[in-house]
XYZ file of N, CA and C in Angstrom:
711
model
N -77.068 37.146 -8.936
C -75.869 36.319 -9.043
C -76.209 34.856 -8.764
N -77.042 34.557 -7.811
C -77.407 33.193 -7.510
C -78.121 32.510 -8.726
N -79.026 33.211 -9.393
C -79.701 32.744 -10.619
C -78.648 32.368 -11.675
N -77.668 33.229 -11.867
C -76.643 33.002 -12.919
C -75.816 31.810 -12.652
N -75.469 31.621 -11.390
C -74.720 30.428 -10.998
C -75.553 29.141 -11.172
N -76.821 29.246 -10.780
C -77.756 28.004 -10.915
C -77.869 27.636 -12.388
N -78.096 28.665 -13.273
C -78.235 28.498 -14.723
C -77.041 27.840 -15.246
N -75.771 28.378 -14.900
C -74.543 27.855 -15.422
C -74.397 26.371 -14.979
N -74.617 26.062 -13.762
C -74.472 24.742 -13.254
C -75.449 23.750 -13.957
N -76.717 24.151 -14.083
C -77.685 23.355 -14.701
C -77.402 23.013 -16.159
N -77.056 24.097 -16.932
C -76.634 23.857 -18.288
C -75.387 22.984 -18.446
N -74.426 23.157 -17.539
C -73.287 22.267 -17.513
C -73.683 20.825 -17.286
N -74.604 20.582 -16.304
C -75.121 19.246 -16.022
C -75.868 18.688 -17.151
N -76.606 19.558 -17.894
C -77.369 19.067 -19.090
C -76.406 18.528 -20.141
N -75.323 19.299 -20.353
C -74.337 18.882 -21.351
C -73.711 17.531 -20.894
N -73.269 17.462 -19.652
C -72.649 16.208 -19.195
C -73.675 15.040 -19.308
N -74.900 15.274 -18.946
C -75.920 14.284 -19.009
C -76.133 13.786 -20.438
N -76.157 14.797 -21.378
C -76.353 14.453 -22.814
C -75.222 13.565 -23.311
N -73.978 13.928 -22.953
C -72.833 13.132 -23.372
C -72.921 11.742 -22.829
N -73.226 11.633 -21.515
C -73.311 10.325 -20.811
C -74.439 9.495 -21.543
N -75.523 10.131 -21.860
C -76.671 9.460 -22.487
C -76.200 8.800 -23.836
N -75.463 9.610 -24.632
C -75.028 9.167 -25.914
C -74.022 8.069 -25.822
N -73.073 8.238 -24.842
C -72.036 7.246 -24.648
C -72.525 5.965 -24.033
N -73.597 6.057 -23.221
C -74.125 4.904 -22.549
C -74.732 3.902 -23.450
N -75.275 4.343 -24.595
C -75.927 3.449 -25.541
C -75.894 4.136 -26.871
N -75.410 3.489 -27.948
C -75.318 4.053 -29.220
C -76.645 4.520 -29.822
N -77.721 4.012 -29.272
C -79.064 4.370 -29.779
C -79.938 5.117 -28.786
N -79.272 5.713 -27.827
C -80.004 6.361 -26.731
C -80.754 7.594 -27.209
N -80.349 8.148 -28.386
C -81.057 9.351 -28.845
C -82.515 9.048 -29.205
N -82.894 7.743 -29.288
C -84.266 7.406 -29.533
C -84.976 7.024 -28.217
N -84.303 7.294 -27.143
C -84.898 7.056 -25.851
C -84.505 5.773 -25.171
N -84.834 5.667 -23.886
C -84.550 4.426 -23.180
C -85.305 3.239 -23.730
N -84.659 2.132 -23.864
C -85.372 0.924 -24.331
C -85.954 0.238 -23.014
N -86.648 -0.815 -23.214
C -87.188 -1.483 -22.046
C -86.121 -2.147 -21.223
N -84.944 -2.398 -21.862
C -83.854 -3.049 -21.166
C -82.662 -2.059 -20.900
N -83.101 -0.747 -20.690
C -82.075 0.284 -20.455
C -81.185 -0.075 -19.291
N -79.928 0.439 -19.294
C -79.015 0.102 -18.277
C -78.735 1.213 -17.274
N -77.761 1.033 -16.389
C -77.481 2.022 -15.379
C -77.034 3.316 -15.936
N -76.286 3.312 -17.030
C -75.755 4.619 -17.633
C -76.923 5.480 -18.048
N -77.978 4.901 -18.624
C -79.114 5.708 -19.006
C -79.837 6.325 -17.828
N -80.106 5.458 -16.808
C -80.803 6.009 -15.606
C -79.951 7.076 -14.957
N -78.657 6.882 -14.854
C -77.793 7.867 -14.207
C -77.805 9.205 -15.008
N -77.728 9.091 -16.305
C -77.784 10.279 -17.090
C -79.089 11.041 -16.975
N -80.165 10.303 -16.959
C -81.480 10.895 -16.739
C -81.605 11.544 -15.313
N -80.998 10.872 -14.356
C -81.082 11.379 -12.933
C -80.407 12.749 -12.867
N -79.173 12.828 -13.542
C -78.433 14.065 -13.495
C -79.247 15.197 -14.128
N -79.851 14.935 -15.233
C -80.655 15.953 -15.994
C -81.928 16.361 -15.219
N -82.707 15.382 -14.806
C -83.970 15.748 -14.175
C -83.792 16.381 -12.826
N -82.904 15.819 -11.981
C -82.647 16.408 -10.634
C -82.105 17.805 -10.700
N -81.189 18.025 -11.678
C -80.700 19.399 -11.889
C -81.767 20.385 -12.192
N -82.680 19.989 -13.123
C -83.812 20.852 -13.415
C -84.751 21.136 -12.219
N -85.030 20.010 -11.494
C -85.850 20.156 -10.283
C -85.297 21.157 -9.273
N -84.024 20.968 -8.993
C -83.381 21.850 -8.052
C -83.367 23.373 -8.491
N -83.140 23.510 -9.805
C -83.153 24.933 -10.338
C -84.461 25.496 -10.242
N -85.535 24.704 -10.534
C -86.877 25.276 -10.528
C -87.286 25.638 -9.070
N -86.751 24.911 -8.108
C -87.149 25.216 -6.696
C -86.337 26.327 -6.136
N -85.093 26.550 -6.576
C -84.209 27.462 -5.974
C -84.154 28.813 -6.682
N -85.040 29.053 -7.641
C -84.972 30.355 -8.341
C -85.275 31.596 -7.497
N -84.429 32.529 -7.582
C -84.574 33.763 -6.805
C -85.799 34.652 -7.238
N -86.144 34.519 -8.516
C -87.222 35.351 -9.095
C -88.582 34.709 -9.011
N -88.737 33.660 -8.257
C -90.032 33.021 -8.071
C -90.971 33.952 -7.392
N -92.051 34.352 -8.044
C -92.962 35.351 -7.550
C -93.694 34.890 -6.293
N -93.740 33.589 -6.070
C -94.438 33.018 -4.856
C -93.435 32.698 -3.786
N -92.131 33.056 -3.938
C -91.235 32.876 -2.917
C -91.366 33.891 -1.863
N -91.029 33.560 -0.585
C -91.248 34.507 0.528
C -90.504 35.817 0.295
N -89.297 35.856 -0.322
C -88.614 37.043 -0.502
C -89.092 37.920 -1.599
N -90.151 37.413 -2.316
C -90.666 38.209 -3.449
C -92.164 38.500 -3.272
N -92.611 38.475 -2.024
C -94.042 38.800 -1.744
C -94.384 40.257 -2.247
N -93.425 41.180 -2.127
C -93.681 42.540 -2.573
C -93.948 42.622 -4.114
N -93.270 41.761 -4.860
C -93.500 41.699 -6.282
C -94.919 41.143 -6.542
N -95.304 40.144 -5.781
C -96.601 39.528 -5.984
C -97.693 40.588 -5.639
N -97.435 41.341 -4.585
C -98.387 42.377 -4.199
C -98.540 43.495 -5.324
N -97.463 43.759 -6.001
C -97.485 44.796 -7.025
C -98.353 44.346 -8.201
N -98.307 43.039 -8.481
C -99.099 42.469 -9.655
C -100.525 42.540 -9.332
N -100.923 42.492 -8.075
C -102.310 42.549 -7.660
C -103.193 41.371 -8.215
N -102.522 40.319 -8.635
C -103.339 39.228 -9.185
C -102.462 37.963 -9.121
N -102.983 37.065 -8.372
C -102.233 35.731 -8.163
C -102.288 34.963 -9.482
N -103.391 35.077 -10.210
C -103.479 34.271 -11.446
C -102.536 34.818 -12.449
N -102.304 36.113 -12.501
C -101.364 36.686 -13.457
C -99.959 36.229 -13.021
N -99.617 36.247 -11.756
C -98.307 35.800 -11.262
C -98.063 34.334 -11.583
N -99.150 33.559 -11.439
C -99.071 32.099 -11.705
C -98.785 31.905 -13.249
N -99.463 32.621 -14.039
C -99.214 32.552 -15.540
C -97.842 32.879 -15.838
N -97.288 33.940 -15.236
C -95.920 34.326 -15.498
C -94.928 33.242 -15.009
N -95.167 32.621 -13.896
C -94.309 31.571 -13.468
C -94.421 30.328 -14.355
N -95.542 29.992 -14.851
C -95.728 28.857 -15.731
C -94.985 29.126 -17.061
N -95.045 30.267 -17.598
C -94.324 30.682 -18.815
C -92.818 30.639 -18.630
N -92.398 31.188 -17.450
C -90.947 31.203 -17.148
C -90.391 29.775 -17.065
N -91.121 28.899 -16.373
C -90.675 27.547 -16.206
C -90.676 26.803 -17.542
N -91.661 27.049 -18.381
C -91.743 26.381 -19.657
C -90.529 26.831 -20.547
N -90.218 28.079 -20.543
C -89.070 28.589 -21.333
C -87.776 27.972 -20.796
N -87.675 27.886 -19.423
C -86.477 27.283 -18.884
C -86.382 25.835 -19.193
N -87.467 25.090 -19.193
C -87.452 23.675 -19.552
C -87.104 23.488 -21.053
N -87.622 24.441 -21.860
C -87.329 24.383 -23.304
C -85.796 24.519 -23.564
N -85.267 25.547 -22.883
C -83.810 25.789 -23.052
C -82.913 24.646 -22.583
N -83.281 24.174 -21.400
C -82.515 23.059 -20.814
C -82.580 21.753 -21.650
N -83.843 21.455 -22.099
C -84.034 20.252 -22.894
C -83.282 20.355 -24.236
N -83.321 21.627 -24.830
C -82.592 21.797 -26.099
C -81.094 21.639 -25.928
N -80.518 22.098 -24.826
C -79.099 21.846 -24.539
C -78.786 20.356 -24.371
N -79.649 19.696 -23.630
C -79.499 18.230 -23.391
C -79.540 17.476 -24.683
N -80.557 17.770 -25.504
C -80.761 16.987 -26.759
C -79.666 17.322 -27.786
N -79.211 18.588 -27.766
C -78.070 18.978 -28.625
C -76.844 18.222 -28.268
N -76.567 18.139 -26.901
C -75.398 17.426 -26.472
C -75.407 15.937 -26.910
N -76.633 15.348 -26.864
C -76.768 13.926 -27.310
C -76.473 13.851 -28.847
N -77.036 14.730 -29.613
C -76.852 14.738 -31.040
C -75.429 14.890 -31.443
N -74.754 15.912 -30.881
C -73.345 16.173 -31.129
C -72.468 15.003 -30.840
N -72.721 14.369 -29.670
C -71.907 13.207 -29.202
C -72.107 12.068 -30.199
N -73.377 11.866 -30.613
C -73.691 10.708 -31.520
C -72.935 10.983 -32.860
N -72.951 12.224 -33.339
C -72.320 12.523 -34.567
C -70.775 12.318 -34.452
N -70.163 12.773 -33.394
C -68.787 12.594 -33.146
C -68.391 11.116 -33.066
N -69.324 10.312 -32.604
C -69.051 8.821 -32.564
C -69.414 8.193 -33.845
N -69.841 9.016 -34.884
C -70.174 8.515 -36.200
C -71.367 7.512 -36.189
N -72.255 7.720 -35.286
C -73.409 6.849 -35.164
C -74.506 7.411 -36.101
N -75.207 6.503 -36.785
C -76.318 6.893 -37.657
C -77.537 7.434 -36.851
N -78.112 8.499 -37.274
C -79.236 9.105 -36.542
C -80.456 9.202 -37.419
N -81.524 8.616 -36.955
C -82.845 8.658 -37.599
C -83.444 10.072 -37.221
N -83.465 11.009 -38.115
C -83.839 12.346 -37.819
C -85.251 12.390 -37.249
N -86.197 11.739 -37.861
C -87.600 11.727 -37.457
C -87.708 11.274 -36.034
N -87.008 10.144 -35.686
C -87.041 9.606 -34.335
C -86.384 10.510 -33.306
N -85.357 11.114 -33.790
C -84.611 12.039 -32.873
C -85.405 13.288 -32.534
N -86.166 13.807 -33.514
C -87.015 14.988 -33.290
C -88.123 14.604 -32.406
N -88.747 13.460 -32.628
C -89.821 12.969 -31.762
C -89.340 12.799 -30.341
N -88.205 12.256 -30.164
C -87.583 12.116 -28.866
C -87.421 13.418 -28.146
N -86.988 14.478 -28.906
C -86.854 15.793 -28.264
C -88.188 16.350 -27.869
N -89.205 16.207 -28.741
C -90.452 16.743 -28.408
C -91.079 16.089 -27.186
N -91.117 14.729 -27.222
C -91.680 14.046 -26.047
C -90.935 14.236 -24.745
N -89.576 14.326 -24.933
C -88.740 14.539 -23.686
C -89.111 15.901 -23.084
N -89.227 16.956 -23.874
C -89.625 18.288 -23.362
C -91.034 18.217 -22.764
N -91.977 17.593 -23.389
C -93.335 17.603 -22.916
C -93.405 16.869 -21.578
N -92.712 15.751 -21.431
C -92.798 15.007 -20.168
C -92.017 15.676 -19.088
N -90.837 16.254 -19.382
C -90.059 17.019 -18.415
C -90.854 18.246 -17.950
N -91.392 18.997 -18.903
C -92.196 20.137 -18.545
C -93.369 19.835 -17.690
N -94.014 18.711 -17.960
C -95.181 18.228 -17.148
C -94.797 18.003 -15.748
N -93.672 17.270 -15.538
C -93.232 17.020 -14.186
C -92.701 18.284 -13.419
N -92.048 19.148 -14.156
C -91.582 20.386 -13.471
C -92.725 21.314 -13.134
N -93.709 21.410 -13.999
C -94.906 22.163 -13.703
C -95.671 21.620 -12.515
N -95.783 20.303 -12.470
C -96.453 19.622 -11.390
C -95.757 19.895 -10.054
N -94.415 19.815 -10.052
C -93.686 20.142 -8.843
C -93.890 21.590 -8.390
N -93.809 22.464 -9.351
C -93.867 23.912 -8.984
C -95.269 24.226 -8.460
N -96.278 23.792 -9.129
C -97.650 24.022 -8.793
C -97.995 23.375 -7.487
N -97.519 22.180 -7.159
C -97.727 21.496 -5.891
C -97.071 22.268 -4.674
N -95.848 22.808 -4.997
C -95.161 23.519 -3.969
C -95.840 24.838 -3.628
N -96.446 25.460 -4.604
C -97.194 26.688 -4.418
C -98.521 26.472 -3.689
N -99.283 25.490 -4.219
C -100.635 25.253 -3.655
C -100.629 24.604 -2.304
N -99.696 23.689 -2.045
C -99.771 22.936 -0.845
C -98.652 23.366 0.142
N -97.826 24.347 -0.244
C -96.822 24.958 0.634
C -95.926 23.956 1.294
N -95.289 23.131 0.499
C -94.437 22.074 1.005
C -93.203 21.822 0.201
N -92.050 21.632 0.779
C -90.862 21.364 0.038
C -90.703 19.955 -0.435
N -91.539 19.071 0.105
C -91.435 17.601 -0.121
C -91.660 17.235 -1.585
N -92.298 18.116 -2.344
C -92.685 17.760 -3.689
C -91.499 17.647 -4.604
N -90.379 18.243 -4.217
C -89.137 18.050 -5.022
C -88.750 16.558 -5.019
N -88.767 15.956 -3.857
C -88.441 14.496 -3.746
C -89.525 13.720 -4.367
N -90.780 13.988 -4.098
C -91.909 13.244 -4.653
C -91.813 13.186 -6.198
N -91.659 14.379 -6.796
C -91.557 14.454 -8.219
C -90.525 13.616 -8.853
N -89.298 13.583 -8.285
C -88.179 12.811 -8.803
C -88.445 11.307 -8.609
N -88.946 10.926 -7.426
C -89.212 9.570 -7.123
C -90.215 8.981 -8.107
N -91.365 9.739 -8.309
C -92.418 9.244 -9.179
C -91.826 9.145 -10.659
N -91.000 10.093 -11.070
C -90.396 10.104 -12.384
C -89.692 8.775 -12.645
N -88.732 8.499 -11.785
C -87.855 7.301 -12.003
C -88.643 5.969 -11.732
N -89.634 6.012 -10.844
C -90.424 4.818 -10.547
C -91.235 4.429 -11.803
N -91.806 5.443 -12.484
C -92.562 5.204 -13.683
C -91.678 4.794 -14.808
N -90.460 5.333 -14.887
C -89.574 4.931 -15.910
C -89.102 3.472 -15.745
N -88.805 3.117 -14.512
C -88.376 1.702 -14.194
C -89.484 0.687 -14.313
N -90.668 1.173 -14.036
C -91.919 0.282 -14.068
C -92.127 -0.188 -15.555
N -91.730 0.599 -16.476
C -91.880 0.132 -17.882
C -91.198 -1.185 -18.180
N -89.973 -1.339 -17.638
C -89.237 -2.543 -17.838
C -89.967 -3.852 -17.367
N -90.407 -3.702 -16.088
C -91.084 -4.903 -15.409
C -92.438 -5.177 -16.138
N -93.211 -4.139 -16.313
C -94.519 -4.293 -16.917
C -94.412 -4.903 -18.357
N -93.452 -4.450 -19.080
C -93.214 -5.022 -20.402
C -92.821 -6.487 -20.394
N -91.967 -6.813 -19.423
C -91.548 -8.205 -19.251
C -92.758 -9.090 -18.893
N -93.639 -8.606 -18.000
C -94.816 -9.386 -17.615
C -95.747 -9.475 -18.780
N -95.821 -8.468 -19.598
C -96.855 -8.545 -20.728
C -96.460 -9.538 -21.817
N -95.181 -9.943 -21.844
C -94.719 -10.883 -22.797
C -95.268 -12.310 -22.597
N -95.678 -12.564 -21.343
C -96.225 -13.842 -21.037
C -97.764 -13.972 -21.268
N -98.317 -12.863 -21.724
C -99.791 -12.793 -21.933
C -100.038 -12.588 -23.456
N -101.295 -12.363 -23.703
C -101.695 -12.055 -25.091
C -101.320 -10.675 -25.507
N -101.665 -10.239 -26.740
C -101.278 -8.965 -27.213
C -101.986 -7.822 -26.469
N -103.197 -8.100 -25.945
C -103.967 -7.098 -25.206
C -104.203 -7.587 -23.783
N -103.336 -7.199 -22.830
C -103.504 -7.642 -21.480
C -103.312 -6.519 -20.463
N -103.605 -6.769 -19.228
C -103.545 -5.741 -18.222
C -102.190 -5.093 -18.109
N -101.110 -5.844 -18.251
C -99.787 -5.328 -18.073
C -99.423 -4.368 -19.235
N -99.881 -4.724 -20.430
C -99.599 -3.938 -21.560
C -100.450 -2.605 -21.495
N -101.643 -2.707 -20.951
C -102.462 -1.531 -20.759
C -101.853 -0.586 -19.693
N -101.353 -1.156 -18.633
C -100.676 -0.391 -17.605
C -99.432 0.334 -18.238
N -98.753 -0.367 -19.073
C -97.539 0.221 -19.642
C -97.932 1.377 -20.580
N -99.086 1.254 -21.262
C -99.500 2.324 -22.104
C -99.932 3.587 -21.307
N -100.359 3.305 -20.040
C -100.733 4.415 -19.144
C -99.579 5.076 -18.482
N -98.391 4.449 -18.579
C -97.175 4.934 -17.954
C -96.601 5.986 -18.847
N -96.818 7.299 -18.544
C -96.396 8.332 -19.459
C -94.871 8.503 -19.626
N -94.084 7.911 -18.692
C -92.616 7.976 -18.825
C -92.161 7.098 -20.036
N -92.987 6.155 -20.429
C -92.673 5.381 -21.639
C -92.612 6.297 -22.882
N -93.314 7.421 -22.794
C -93.455 8.279 -23.975
C -92.144 8.963 -24.268
N -91.177 8.914 -23.303
C -89.912 9.564 -23.617
C -89.032 8.664 -24.466
N -89.449 7.479 -24.751
C -88.726 6.519 -25.574
C -89.483 6.177 -26.824
N -88.860 6.562 -27.949
C -89.550 6.290 -29.174
C -89.591 4.753 -29.489
N -88.644 4.006 -29.023
C -88.592 2.598 -29.257
C -89.757 1.967 -28.437
N -90.045 2.521 -27.285
C -91.191 2.013 -26.501
C -92.506 2.382 -27.133
N -92.602 3.588 -27.647
C -93.864 4.086 -28.292
C -94.139 3.229 -29.498
N -93.081 2.829 -30.282
C -93.301 1.997 -31.457
C -93.976 0.621 -31.056
N -93.613 0.128 -29.903
C -94.182 -1.093 -29.433
C -95.543 -1.015 -28.832
N -95.759 0.130 -28.051
C -97.068 0.253 -27.391
C -98.161 0.881 -28.171
N -97.867 1.667 -29.186
C -98.955 2.391 -29.880
C -98.725 2.281 -31.418
N -99.839 2.381 -32.122
C -99.815 2.344 -33.542
C -99.323 3.670 -34.138
N -99.580 4.774 -33.443
C -99.102 6.077 -33.838
C -98.860 6.929 -32.632
N -98.334 8.142 -32.854
C -97.887 8.991 -31.674
C -98.984 10.033 -31.311
N -100.119 9.971 -31.937
C -101.153 10.982 -31.666
C -101.739 10.782 -30.213
N -102.046 9.534 -29.894
C -102.669 9.251 -28.573
C -101.778 9.697 -27.403
N -100.491 9.255 -27.372
C -99.628 9.697 -26.271
C -99.369 11.176 -26.296
N -99.373 11.787 -27.393
C -99.160 13.333 -27.478
C -100.371 13.968 -26.871
N -101.554 13.523 -27.205
C -102.829 14.145 -26.641
C -102.962 13.909 -25.210
N -102.516 12.678 -24.766
C -102.559 12.339 -23.335
C -101.679 13.278 -22.509
N -100.460 13.513 -22.919
C -99.601 14.421 -22.121
C -100.087 15.814 -22.159
N -100.620 16.275 -23.289
C -101.185 17.588 -23.397
C -102.362 17.807 -22.503
N -103.253 16.773 -22.484
C -104.496 16.833 -21.682
C -104.115 16.945 -20.183
N -103.176 16.061 -19.730
C -102.737 16.037 -18.345
C -102.189 17.412 -17.954
N -101.322 17.996 -18.804
C -100.739 19.306 -18.516
C -101.780 20.352 -18.391
N -102.766 20.358 -19.325
C -103.823 21.423 -19.277
C -104.649 21.224 -17.913
N -104.935 20.003 -17.555
C -105.774 19.754 -16.360
C -105.011 20.275 -15.064
N -103.721 20.005 -15.040
C -102.915 20.385 -13.923
C -102.872 21.965 -13.843
N -102.736 22.653 -14.957
C -102.686 24.082 -14.973
C -104.044 24.669 -14.614
N -105.122 24.095 -15.135
C -106.494 24.551 -14.728
C -106.707 24.383 -13.239
N -106.263 23.237 -12.639
C -106.371 22.998 -11.270
C -105.629 24.059 -10.486
N -104.450 24.447 -10.939
C -103.669 25.494 -10.244
C -104.394 26.821 -10.244
N -104.916 27.141 -11.404
C -105.710 28.474 -11.411
C -106.931 28.437 -10.591
N -107.511 27.261 -10.402
C -108.731 27.202 -9.569
C -108.441 27.229 -8.092
N -107.221 26.957 -7.715
C -106.861 26.825 -6.290
C -105.935 27.980 -5.817
N -105.388 28.795 -6.758
C -104.365 29.723 -6.384
C -104.849 30.820 -5.399
N -106.155 31.149 -5.514
C -106.610 32.177 -4.600
C -106.831 31.674 -3.176
N -106.880 30.342 -3.002
C -107.162 29.743 -1.686
C -105.966 29.495 -0.861
N -104.807 29.473 -1.506
C -103.599 29.114 -0.757
C -103.078 30.309 0.030
N -102.458 30.017 1.155
C -101.934 31.091 2.103
C -100.542 31.430 1.709
N -100.366 32.525 0.965
C -99.097 33.002 0.487
C -98.237 33.555 1.613
N -98.845 34.280 2.559
C -98.095 35.145 3.457
C -97.496 34.242 4.583
N -98.251 33.384 5.188
C -97.783 32.647 6.380
C -97.208 31.295 6.076
N -97.287 30.914 4.830
C -96.779 29.558 4.505
C -95.236 29.492 4.658
N -94.679 28.298 4.743
C -93.240 28.149 4.838
C -92.547 28.476 3.574
N -91.301 28.789 3.620
C -90.600 29.103 2.448
C -90.430 27.968 1.422
N -90.701 28.209 0.126
C -90.596 27.170 -0.916
C -89.083 26.956 -1.161
C-alpha cells in the first residue's frame, strides 16, 4: 500500500512539475538556459526531490532493514544490487517519461512550436542525468549506510545546475577557450539543457559518453564494495 501511495504522489508531482516547466518558459522543453529563472528551478526541484524521496522510501528495497530475509534468500549481494539498479532505472525511466510528456502536452496546448530533435535529446539527457544522480544516491546509502546522501544528492544537483549560469557569465569575459568554459563543460548538469550543449560542444557524442562512463564507474564501484558493507547492523536506510 505504501509503495502505491508513493508512486501515485510522485507521478502526480511529475505531471505538476512538467506543467510548471512548460508554463515557466515557452522554450523550456529544450532545457534550462544559462539565464533560467525561478520557475524552472522550482519545477526541477519538485521533480528531482520527489524522485529522491521515492527512491529512499521504497518498501521493496532489498537492502532495507525490513527486507533482510529477502536478501538472505537471494544468497548473493551482487545479484540483489543488480536487481535494485534495474528497478531504480525502470522507475526513473517511467517518471522521466511522465515528466517529459507533461511538458510536451502543455507546450502543444499552448500552441508553442516544438523542435522534435531537440525535445527528444532533452528527454534522453534528462533521463541519463536523473538516473545517474538517483543511482549515486542509492548506492551511497547502501555502501556507506547513511541517510544524509538524500540531502547531499539534491544539493549537488542544484549547485551544479546553478553553477552553469555563473561560470558561463565569467567565460564571456575571456577568450573562446578559457578555464571557466572548461569548468562549464565539466558540469554535467549543463547536459540537461540542449541550448547549453549547443554552446559548449560541437556535437552531443562527448557529453553522452561522459555521462555513460561516470554511470558505469559508479556501478562498478558499487559491485566492488557491496560485499564489504555491513548489512545487518547498519542503520535503516
